[in-house]
């Protein structure tokens, strides 16, 4: 499976959903680029792009040589909600 921009969004949504599920676990480490590359059968470039979007949002901390961790400050943020739209793609809704 090759990943285009639409699939890049799907990957970002997958990670966002994982963050929502695990955000209350302090210092939760997200899957590595290598693990996600194998899971989605893609190169690491779109994975880095997806993680960078999450870092830019302030939801993830990147630690060079260690990986990506959920930013502990979002654990008490109830405004992160999810809903499925008509095309069954996960989309983010914030209050």
Short mmCIF file of C-alpha atoms in Angstrom, two decimals:
data_model
loop_
_atom_site.label_atom_id
_atom_site.label_comp_id
_atom_site.label_asym_id
_atom_site.label_seq_id
_atom_site.Cartn_x
_atom_site.Cartn_y
_atom_site.Cartn_z
CA UNK A 1 0.00 0.00 0.00
CA UNK A 2 1.48 3.34 -0.99
CA UNK A 3 0.45 6.31 1.08
CA UNK A 4 -0.87 9.50 -0.50
CA UNK A 5 -2.12 12.67 1.22
CA UNK A 6 -5.47 11.07 2.02
CA UNK A 7 -3.72 8.11 3.61
CA UNK A 8 -1.43 10.53 5.43
CA UNK A 9 -4.56 11.99 7.06
CA UNK A 10 -5.77 8.48 7.92
CA UNK A 11 -2.45 7.82 9.64
CA UNK A 12 -2.70 11.11 11.55
CA UNK A 13 -6.26 10.22 12.56
CA UNK A 14 -5.11 6.75 13.70
CA UNK A 15 -2.46 8.32 15.91
CA UNK A 16 -4.90 10.96 17.18
CA UNK A 17 -7.37 8.23 18.17
CA UNK A 18 -4.57 6.35 19.94
CA UNK A 19 -3.62 9.53 21.80
CA UNK A 20 -7.22 10.01 22.90
CA UNK A 21 -7.37 6.43 24.20
CA UNK A 22 -4.04 6.56 26.04
CA UNK A 23 -3.78 10.23 27.03
CA UNK A 24 -4.34 9.52 30.72
CA UNK A 25 -1.31 7.22 30.92
CA UNK A 26 1.60 9.40 31.97
CA UNK A 27 4.55 9.41 29.56
CA UNK A 28 2.84 6.97 27.19
CA UNK A 29 5.19 6.10 24.33
CA UNK A 30 3.56 5.99 20.91
CA UNK A 31 4.49 3.37 18.29
CA UNK A 32 7.83 3.88 16.60
CA UNK A 33 8.15 4.92 12.98
CA UNK A 34 9.39 1.42 12.17
CA UNK A 35 6.41 -0.27 13.83
CA UNK A 36 3.95 1.98 11.98
CA UNK A 37 5.81 1.50 8.69
CA UNK A 38 5.37 -2.25 9.05
CA UNK A 39 1.75 -1.97 10.21
CA UNK A 40 0.69 0.25 7.30
CA UNK A 41 3.25 -1.12 4.80
CA UNK A 42 4.56 2.37 3.98
CA UNK A 43 7.81 4.33 4.15
CA UNK A 44 8.71 6.29 7.26
CA UNK A 45 8.40 9.71 5.58
CA UNK A 46 4.59 10.04 5.88
CA UNK A 47 4.84 8.73 9.42
CA UNK A 48 7.29 11.47 10.32
CA UNK A 49 4.93 14.00 8.70
CA UNK A 50 1.98 12.70 10.72
CA UNK A 51 3.96 12.83 13.94
CA UNK A 52 5.15 16.34 13.09
CA UNK A 53 1.52 17.49 12.73
CA UNK A 54 0.81 16.11 16.20
CA UNK A 55 3.92 17.77 17.63
CA UNK A 56 2.80 21.05 16.05
CA UNK A 57 -0.62 20.64 17.71
CA UNK A 58 1.12 20.19 21.06
CA UNK A 59 -0.26 16.70 21.60
CA UNK A 60 3.02 14.81 21.19
CA UNK A 61 6.57 15.36 22.37
CA UNK A 62 9.39 14.11 20.15
CA UNK A 63 12.54 13.05 21.94
CA UNK A 64 15.40 12.51 19.52
CA UNK A 65 16.65 8.94 19.67
CA UNK A 66 13.88 7.92 22.08
CA UNK A 67 10.59 8.28 20.22
CA UNK A 68 7.26 10.04 20.47
CA UNK A 69 5.35 10.49 23.72
CA UNK A 70 1.93 11.85 24.50
CA UNK A 71 2.20 15.33 25.96
CA UNK A 72 1.06 14.93 29.57
CA UNK A 73 -0.64 18.34 29.52
CA UNK A 74 -3.46 17.03 27.30
CA UNK A 75 -4.51 14.33 29.78
CA UNK A 76 -7.09 16.61 31.37
CA UNK A 77 -8.31 18.11 28.09
CA UNK A 78 -11.94 17.01 27.61
CA UNK A 79 -12.32 19.02 24.40
CA UNK A 80 -10.76 16.29 22.24
CA UNK A 81 -13.69 14.33 20.86
CA UNK A 82 -14.10 12.10 17.83
CA UNK A 83 -16.91 11.38 15.44
CA UNK A 84 -17.14 9.31 12.30
CA UNK A 85 -18.30 11.19 9.27
CA UNK A 86 -20.36 9.69 6.45
CA UNK A 87 -17.31 8.23 4.74
CA UNK A 88 -16.32 6.35 7.91
CA UNK A 89 -13.08 8.29 8.21
CA UNK A 90 -12.19 9.47 11.65
CA UNK A 91 -12.37 13.24 11.97
CA UNK A 92 -11.44 15.46 14.86
CA UNK A 93 -13.99 17.69 16.55
CA UNK A 94 -12.89 20.22 19.16
CA UNK A 95 -15.16 22.34 21.31
#
